[in-house]
mmCIF file with all atom_site columns, C-alpha atoms in Angstrom:
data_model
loop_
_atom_site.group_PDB
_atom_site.id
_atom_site.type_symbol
_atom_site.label_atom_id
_atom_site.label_alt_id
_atom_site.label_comp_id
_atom_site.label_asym_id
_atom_site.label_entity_id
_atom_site.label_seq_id
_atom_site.pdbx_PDB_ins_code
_atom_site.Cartn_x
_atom_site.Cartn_y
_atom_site.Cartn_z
_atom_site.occupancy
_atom_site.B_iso_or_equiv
_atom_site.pdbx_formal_charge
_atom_site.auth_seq_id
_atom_site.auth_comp_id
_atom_site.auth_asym_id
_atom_site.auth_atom_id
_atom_site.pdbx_PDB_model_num
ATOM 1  C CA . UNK C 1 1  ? -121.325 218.419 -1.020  1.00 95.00 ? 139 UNK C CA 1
ATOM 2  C CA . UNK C 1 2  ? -122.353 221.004 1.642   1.00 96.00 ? 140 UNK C CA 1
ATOM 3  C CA . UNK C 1 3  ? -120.100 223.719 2.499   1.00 92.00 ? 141 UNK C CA 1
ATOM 4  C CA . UNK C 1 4  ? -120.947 226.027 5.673   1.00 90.00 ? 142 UNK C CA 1
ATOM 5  C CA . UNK C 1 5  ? -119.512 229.008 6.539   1.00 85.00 ? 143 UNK C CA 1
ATOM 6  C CA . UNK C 1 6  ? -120.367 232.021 9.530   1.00 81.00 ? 144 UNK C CA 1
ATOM 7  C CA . UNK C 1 7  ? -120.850 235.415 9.500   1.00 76.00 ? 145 UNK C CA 1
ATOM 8  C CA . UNK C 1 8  ? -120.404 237.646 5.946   1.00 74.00 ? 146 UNK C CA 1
ATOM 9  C CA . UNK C 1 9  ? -120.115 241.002 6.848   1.00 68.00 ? 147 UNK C CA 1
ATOM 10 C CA . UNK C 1 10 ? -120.544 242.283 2.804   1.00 66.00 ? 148 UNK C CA 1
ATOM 11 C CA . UNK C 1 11 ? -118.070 242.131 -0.037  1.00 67.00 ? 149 UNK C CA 1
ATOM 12 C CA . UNK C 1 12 ? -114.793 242.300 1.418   1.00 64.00 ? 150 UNK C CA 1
ATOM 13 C CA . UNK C 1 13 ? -115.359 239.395 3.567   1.00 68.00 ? 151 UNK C CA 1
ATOM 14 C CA . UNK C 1 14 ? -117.458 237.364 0.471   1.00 74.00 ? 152 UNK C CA 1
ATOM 15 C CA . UNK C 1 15 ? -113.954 238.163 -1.242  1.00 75.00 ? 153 UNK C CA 1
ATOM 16 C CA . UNK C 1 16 ? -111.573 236.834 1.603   1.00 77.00 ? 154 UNK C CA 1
ATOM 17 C CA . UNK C 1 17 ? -113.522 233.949 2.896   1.00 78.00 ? 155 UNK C CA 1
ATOM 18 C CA . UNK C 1 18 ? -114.866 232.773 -0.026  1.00 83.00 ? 156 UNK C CA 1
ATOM 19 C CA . UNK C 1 19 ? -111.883 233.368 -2.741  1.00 86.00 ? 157 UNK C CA 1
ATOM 20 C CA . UNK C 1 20 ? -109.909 230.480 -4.051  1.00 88.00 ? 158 UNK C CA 1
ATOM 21 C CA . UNK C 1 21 ? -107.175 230.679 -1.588  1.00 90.00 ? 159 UNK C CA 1
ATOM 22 C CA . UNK C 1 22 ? -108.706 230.487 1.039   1.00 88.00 ? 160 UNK C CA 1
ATOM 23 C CA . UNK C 1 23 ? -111.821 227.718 -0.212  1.00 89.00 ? 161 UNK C CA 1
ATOM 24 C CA . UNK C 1 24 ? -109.963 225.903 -3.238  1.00 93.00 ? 162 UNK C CA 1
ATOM 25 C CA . UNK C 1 25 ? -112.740 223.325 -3.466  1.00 93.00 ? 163 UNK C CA 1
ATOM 26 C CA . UNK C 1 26 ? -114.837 226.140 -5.225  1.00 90.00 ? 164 UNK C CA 1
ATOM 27 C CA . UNK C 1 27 ? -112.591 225.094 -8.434  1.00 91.00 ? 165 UNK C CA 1
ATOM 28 C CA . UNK C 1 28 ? -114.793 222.037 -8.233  1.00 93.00 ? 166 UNK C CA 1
ATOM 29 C CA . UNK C 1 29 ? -118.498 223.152 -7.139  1.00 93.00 ? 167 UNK C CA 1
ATOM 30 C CA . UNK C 1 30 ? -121.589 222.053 -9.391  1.00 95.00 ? 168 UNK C CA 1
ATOM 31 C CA . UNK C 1 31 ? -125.018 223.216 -9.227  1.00 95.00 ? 169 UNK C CA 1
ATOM 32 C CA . UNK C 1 32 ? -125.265 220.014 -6.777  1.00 97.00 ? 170 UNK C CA 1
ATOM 33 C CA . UNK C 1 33 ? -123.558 221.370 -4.161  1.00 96.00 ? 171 UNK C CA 1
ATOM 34 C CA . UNK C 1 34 ? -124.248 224.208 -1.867  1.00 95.00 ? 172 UNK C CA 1
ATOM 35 C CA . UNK C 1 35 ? -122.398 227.054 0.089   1.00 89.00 ? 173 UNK C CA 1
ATOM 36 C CA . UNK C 1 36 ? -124.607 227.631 3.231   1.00 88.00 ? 174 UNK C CA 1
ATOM 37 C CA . UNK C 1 37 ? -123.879 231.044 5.052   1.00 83.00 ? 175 UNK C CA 1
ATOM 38 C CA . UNK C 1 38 ? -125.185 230.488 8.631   1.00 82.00 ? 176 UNK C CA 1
ATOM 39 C CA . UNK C 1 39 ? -125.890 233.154 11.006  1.00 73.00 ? 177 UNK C CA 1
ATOM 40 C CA . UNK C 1 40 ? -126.075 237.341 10.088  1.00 65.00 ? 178 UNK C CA 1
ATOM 41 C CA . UNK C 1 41 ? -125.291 237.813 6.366   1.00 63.00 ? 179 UNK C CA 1
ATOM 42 C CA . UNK C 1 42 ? -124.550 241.379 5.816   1.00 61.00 ? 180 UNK C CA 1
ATOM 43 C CA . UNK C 1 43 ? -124.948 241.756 2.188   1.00 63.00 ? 181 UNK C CA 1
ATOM 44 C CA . UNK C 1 44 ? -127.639 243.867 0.763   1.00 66.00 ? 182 UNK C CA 1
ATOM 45 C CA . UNK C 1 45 ? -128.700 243.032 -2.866  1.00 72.00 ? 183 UNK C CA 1
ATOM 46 C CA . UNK C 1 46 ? -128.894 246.068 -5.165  1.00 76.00 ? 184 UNK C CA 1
ATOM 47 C CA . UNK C 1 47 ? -129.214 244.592 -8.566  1.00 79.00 ? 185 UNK C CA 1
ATOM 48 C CA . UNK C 1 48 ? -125.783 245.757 -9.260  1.00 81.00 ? 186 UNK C CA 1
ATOM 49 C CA . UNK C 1 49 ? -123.729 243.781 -11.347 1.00 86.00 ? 187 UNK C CA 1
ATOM 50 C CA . UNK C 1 50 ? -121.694 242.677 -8.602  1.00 78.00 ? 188 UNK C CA 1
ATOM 51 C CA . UNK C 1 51 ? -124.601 241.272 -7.248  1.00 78.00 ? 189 UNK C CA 1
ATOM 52 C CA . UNK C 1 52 ? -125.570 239.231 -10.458 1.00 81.00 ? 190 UNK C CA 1
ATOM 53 C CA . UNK C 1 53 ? -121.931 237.819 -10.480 1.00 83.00 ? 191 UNK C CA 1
ATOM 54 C CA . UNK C 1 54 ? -122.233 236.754 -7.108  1.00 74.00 ? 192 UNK C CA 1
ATOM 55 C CA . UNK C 1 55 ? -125.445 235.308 -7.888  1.00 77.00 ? 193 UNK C CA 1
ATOM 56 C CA . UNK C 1 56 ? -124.672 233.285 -10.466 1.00 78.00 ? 194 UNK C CA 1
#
């Protein structure tokens, strides 16, 4: 399956778009499907370990 979303403007809106209220089908995801983030995506990756969780 292909999920697409718009603008992330960092974290807080990874956390409130993304969180498992809000996209419950993430319960389900496999390394099959993909979350496409379309248009600016304000994150900037530090190495931090916030940014290996989200990575994974």
């Amino acid at each position: 399956m292909i999920y697409i979303t718009g603008d992330i403007h960092g974290t807080m809106s990874v956390n409130k778009r993304l969180n498992r209220r809000n996209f419950p089908e993430q319960k389900h995801l496999t390394k099959e499907d993909y979350v496409i983030i379309a248009g600016d995506f304000g994150l900037i990756w530090d190495g931090s370990n916030e940014d290996r969780y989200w990575l994974k």
